[in-house]
Coordinates of C-alpha atoms and ligand atoms in Angstrom, one line a residue:
X1 CA -3.8 38.1 7.8
X2 CA -5.1 41.5 8.8
X3 CA -8.6 40.3 8.1
X4 CA -8.1 37.2 10.3
X5 CA -6.9 39.2 13.2
X6 CA -9.8 41.6 13.1
X7 CA -12.3 38.7 12.8
X8 CA -10.9 37.2 16.0
X9 CA -11.0 40.6 17.7
X10 CA -14.6 40.9 16.6
X11 CA -15.5 37.5 18.2
X12 CA -13.8 38.6 21.4
X13 CA -15.6 42.0 21.4
X14 CA -18.9 40.4 20.9
X15 CA -18.0 38.2 24.0
X16 CA -18.4 35.0 21.9
X17 CA -14.9 34.1 23.0
X18 CA -14.1 34.6 26.6
X19 CA -10.6 33.2 26.8
X20 CA -8.7 36.2 25.7
X21 CA -6.6 36.3 28.8
X22 CA -5.4 32.8 28.6
X23 CA -4.8 33.0 24.9
X24 CA -1.3 32.6 23.8
X25 CA 0.4 32.5 20.5
X26 CA -0.1 28.8 20.3
X27 CA -3.8 29.1 20.6
X28 CA -4.2 31.8 18.0
X29 CA -1.8 30.2 15.6
X30 CA -3.7 27.0 15.9
X31 CA -7.2 27.9 14.9
X32 CA -8.1 31.2 13.5
X33 CA -7.8 31.2 9.7
X34 CA -10.8 33.1 8.3
X35 CA -12.6 30.0 7.1
X36 CA -12.5 28.6 10.6
X37 CA -13.7 31.9 12.1
X38 CA -16.7 31.8 9.7
X39 CA -17.4 28.2 10.6
X40 CA -17.3 29.1 14.3
X41 CA -19.9 31.8 13.8
X42 CA -22.1 29.4 11.8
X43 CA -22.0 26.5 14.2
X44 CA -22.6 28.8 17.1
X45 CA -25.9 29.8 15.4
X46 CA -26.7 26.3 14.4
X47 CA -26.3 24.8 17.8
X48 CA -27.3 27.8 19.8
X49 CA -23.9 28.0 21.5
X50 CA -23.8 30.9 24.1
X51 CA -20.1 31.4 23.9
X52 CA -16.8 29.6 23.7
X53 CA -14.8 29.4 26.9
X54 CA -11.2 28.5 27.5
X55 CA -9.2 25.9 25.5
X56 CA -9.1 22.6 27.2
X57 CA -6.3 21.5 24.9
X58 CA -4.4 23.0 22.0
X59 CA -2.6 20.4 19.9
X60 CA -0.8 20.4 16.6
X61 CA -3.8 19.4 14.6
X62 CA -6.8 20.5 16.7
X63 CA -7.9 22.5 19.7
X64 CA -10.6 21.5 22.1
X65 CA -12.6 24.3 23.8
X66 CA -15.2 24.3 26.5
X67 CA -18.3 26.1 25.4
X68 CA -21.8 26.6 26.7
X69 CA -25.3 25.9 25.3
X70 CA -28.0 27.4 27.4
X71 CA -25.6 27.6 30.3
X72 CA -24.6 23.9 30.0
X73 CA -21.0 23.0 29.1
X74 CA -20.1 21.2 25.9
X75 CA -16.8 20.5 24.2
X76 CA -16.0 21.9 20.8
X77 CA -13.1 20.4 18.8
X78 CA -11.8 22.6 16.0
X79 CA -9.5 20.9 13.5
X80 CA -6.8 23.0 12.1
X81 CA -7.2 23.3 8.3
X82 CA -3.5 23.4 7.5
X83 CA -1.7 20.8 9.6
X84 CA -4.0 17.9 9.3
X85 CA -1.9 15.7 7.0
X86 CA -3.9 14.7 3.9
X87 CA -1.9 11.6 3.2
X88 CA -2.1 10.3 6.8
X89 CA -5.8 10.8 7.3
X90 CA -6.7 9.8 3.8
X91 CA -5.9 6.1 4.5
X92 CA -8.3 6.1 7.4
X93 CA -11.1 7.4 5.2
X94 CA -10.5 5.7 1.9
X95 CA -10.5 2.1 3.2
X96 CA -13.7 2.7 5.2
X97 CA -16.8 1.9 3.0
X98 CA -19.0 4.2 5.1
X99 CA -17.1 7.1 3.5
X100 CA -16.5 5.6 0.1
X101 CA -18.8 8.2 -1.6
X102 CA -17.0 11.2 -0.2
X103 CA -14.9 13.2 -2.6
X104 CA -11.6 14.0 -1.0
X105 CA -9.6 17.1 -1.8
X106 CA -7.1 19.1 0.2
X107 CA -9.8 21.6 0.8
X108 CA -12.5 19.3 2.2
X109 CA -10.7 16.4 3.7
X110 CA -10.9 18.1 7.2
X111 CA -14.6 18.4 6.8
X112 CA -15.0 14.7 6.1
X113 CA -12.7 14.0 9.1
X114 CA -15.0 16.0 11.5
X115 CA -18.0 14.2 10.0
X116 CA -16.3 10.8 10.5
X117 CA -15.5 11.6 14.1
X118 CA -19.1 12.5 14.7
X119 CA -20.3 9.3 13.0
X120 CA -17.9 7.2 15.0
X121 CA -19.0 8.8 18.3
X122 CA -22.7 8.0 17.3
X123 CA -21.9 4.4 16.5
X124 CA -19.8 3.9 19.7
X125 CA -22.5 5.3 21.9
X126 CA -25.2 3.2 20.2
X127 CA -23.1 0.2 21.0
X128 CA -22.9 1.3 24.7
X129 CA -19.2 2.2 24.6
X130 CA -18.8 5.3 26.8
X131 CA -17.6 8.3 24.8
X132 CA -18.7 11.9 24.4
X133 CA -22.2 12.5 23.2
X134 CA -22.1 13.7 19.6
X135 CA -24.0 17.0 19.3
X136 CA -23.2 18.3 15.9
X137 CA -20.6 19.0 13.3
X138 CA -20.0 21.8 10.8
X139 CA -17.1 22.1 8.4
X140 CA -14.0 21.5 10.5
X141 CA -15.7 21.7 13.9
X142 CA -17.2 19.0 16.0
X143 CA -19.4 19.6 19.0
X144 CA -19.8 16.9 21.7
X145 CA -20.6 16.3 25.3
X146 CA -18.2 17.7 27.8
X147 CA -16.7 15.2 30.2
X148 CA -15.6 16.6 33.5
X149 CA -16.7 18.7 36.4
X150 CA -17.7 22.3 36.4
X151 CA -14.2 23.3 37.3
X152 CA -12.0 20.7 35.5
X153 CA -12.2 18.6 32.4
X154 CA -11.7 14.9 33.1
X155 CA -8.0 13.8 33.1
X156 CA -6.7 11.5 30.4
X157 CA -6.1 8.0 31.7
X158 CA -2.3 8.6 31.8
X159 CA -2.9 11.2 34.5
X160 CA -5.7 9.6 36.4
X161 CA -5.9 7.6 39.6
X162 CA -7.5 4.2 39.0
X163 CA -7.6 0.6 39.9
X164 CA -5.4 -1.0 37.2
X165 CA -6.9 -4.5 37.2
X166 CA -10.5 -3.3 37.0
X167 CA -9.8 -0.6 34.5
X168 CA -7.8 -2.9 32.2
X169 CA -10.7 -5.3 32.1
X170 CA -13.1 -2.4 31.4
X171 CA -10.9 -1.1 28.5
X172 CA -10.7 -4.6 26.9
X173 CA -14.5 -4.9 27.2
X174 CA -14.9 -1.5 25.6
X175 CA -12.6 -2.6 22.7
X176 CA -14.7 -5.7 22.3
X177 CA -18.0 -3.9 22.4
X178 CA -16.6 -1.4 19.8
X179 CA -15.5 -4.2 17.6
X180 CA -18.5 -6.5 17.9
X181 CA -21.4 -4.1 18.3
X182 CA -20.2 -1.0 16.5
X183 CA -17.9 -2.8 14.0
X184 CA -15.2 -0.3 14.9
X185 CA -11.6 -0.3 15.7
X186 CA -10.4 2.9 17.5
X187 CA -7.0 2.8 15.7
X188 CA -5.3 5.4 18.0
X189 CA -6.1 4.0 21.4
X190 CA -3.7 4.8 24.2
X191 CA -3.7 6.3 27.6
X192 CA -3.8 9.7 25.9
X193 CA -7.1 9.0 24.1
X194 CA -9.1 7.8 27.1
X195 CA -10.6 10.0 29.8
X196 CA -11.3 8.8 33.3
X197 CA -14.3 10.3 34.9
X198 CA -16.3 9.1 38.0
X199 CA -14.6 5.8 37.9
X200 CA -15.4 5.2 34.2
X201 CA -13.4 5.2 31.1
X202 CA -14.4 7.2 28.0
X203 CA -13.0 6.7 24.5
X204 CA -12.2 10.0 22.8
X205 CA -10.4 11.2 19.7
X206 CA -12.2 8.8 17.4
X207 CA -11.8 10.5 14.0
X208 CA -9.5 7.8 12.8
X209 CA -11.6 4.9 14.0
X210 CA -12.4 2.6 11.1
X211 CA -15.0 0.0 10.3
X212 CA -13.7 -3.5 10.8
X213 CA -13.9 -4.2 7.1
X214 CA -11.1 -1.6 6.5
X215 CA -8.1 -3.5 5.0
X216 CA -5.9 -2.3 7.9
X217 CA -8.3 -2.8 10.7
X218 CA -6.6 -5.9 12.0
X219 CA -3.2 -4.1 12.2
X220 CA -4.9 -1.1 13.9
X221 CA -6.5 -3.3 16.4
X222 CA -3.3 -5.2 17.2
X223 CA -1.6 -1.8 17.7
X224 CA -4.4 -0.6 20.0
X225 CA -4.1 -3.8 22.1
X226 CA -0.3 -3.5 22.2
X227 CA -0.6 0.1 23.5
X228 CA -3.2 -0.8 26.1
X229 CA -1.3 -3.9 27.4
X230 CA 2.0 -1.9 27.5
X231 CA 0.4 0.9 29.5
X232 CA -1.2 -1.4 32.0
X233 CA 1.9 -3.4 32.4
X234 CA 3.5 -0.4 34.1
X235 CA 0.8 -0.8 36.8
X236 CA 1.6 -4.5 37.2
X237 CA -1.2 -5.9 35.0
X238 CA 0.2 -8.8 33.1
X239 CA -1.5 -9.7 29.9
X240 CA -0.9 -11.4 26.6
X241 CA -1.8 -9.3 23.6
X242 CA -2.6 -12.4 21.5
X243 CA -5.1 -13.6 24.1
X244 CA -6.6 -10.2 24.3
X245 CA -7.0 -10.1 20.6
X246 CA -8.8 -13.4 20.6
X247 CA -11.2 -12.2 23.3
X248 CA -12.1 -9.2 21.1
X249 CA -12.4 -10.8 17.7
X250 CA -15.0 -13.5 17.5
X251 CA -13.6 -16.7 16.0
Ligands
ATP1 N1 -15.5 15.7 25.3 C1 -14.4 16.1 26.0 N2 -14.6 16.5 27.3 C2 -13.5 16.9 28.0 N3 -12.3 17.0 27.5 C3 -12.0 16.6 26.2 C4 -13.1 16.1 25.4 N4 -12.6 15.8 24.2 C5 -11.3 16.1 24.3 N5 -10.9 16.5 25.5 C6 -9.6 17.0 25.9 O1 -8.9 17.5 24.8 C7 -7.7 16.8 24.5 C8 -7.5 16.6 23.0 O2 -8.6 16.0 22.4 P1 -8.4 14.9 21.3 O3 -7.6 13.8 21.9 O4 -9.7 14.5 20.8 O5 -7.6 15.7 20.2 P2 -6.2 15.4 19.4 O6 -6.6 15.1 18.0 O7 -5.5 14.3 20.2 O8 -5.5 16.7 19.5 P3 -4.0 16.8 19.1 O9 -3.9 17.8 18.0 O10 -3.4 17.4 20.4 O11 -3.4 15.5 18.8 C9 -7.9 15.4 25.2 O12 -6.7 14.9 25.6 C10 -8.7 15.8 26.4 O13 -7.9 16.3 27.4
MG2 MG1 -5.8 12.8 21.3

């Protein structure tokens, strides 16, 4: 413990972390075991990151920070080593043939998870589905394009102002492109995992996204559709999840 604290202080002293003032117990609790601190040093060198700025979000399983590479903002997602539930994430990895060769242990499952999110971002973007640009990954850390203005990260769809009819159509089209062109189902799609920026939707948080051959991909897709339809219904958009399903999955 003593070690971890001093390693964090070291990072702050070297001005690699600049969010000291806004740092609360939640933030420090979340991220800074010694392995993670080491991984932060390493990825900073590897990707030429100038410094890590404030946390955009601190959740139970990860924290997302704004950082800078040559003065330009990026987003750095750091998965917590200890709270990522092995059993829960294992199902999203094991059934996905792309990761069939990965050995999964309690120690490395988080690394595979970060790699999987990176791979999914790459495949989504290749298919033209708007999502953060994948920049790199290292151990339990993922670096990606930052979505937002200089001052503020883009809001999640839940907190955004948008034209419901238009955005509903856009989201369904994105699900269809993800399915048909990237062979992916998001598998945790909701108003919390979409950002709204300059009148466009971005899929984020794609670690759990699975290839369509995953044995549960159909269940995941139906759940995504249900979440989306339920959210847009609050804005008066009527839709039928079964019909939406058939527009996404080719018959
Ligand atoms: N590339 C990005 N640019 C700007 N903001 C981002 C980016 N990625 C994530 N965020 C912000 O960070 C938040 C958390 O990211 P994400 O949804 O990927 O993590 P999470 O796994 O849901 O974290 P949690 O542990 O809270 O569940 C998002 O809701 C969003 O506000
Ligand atoms: Mg999320």
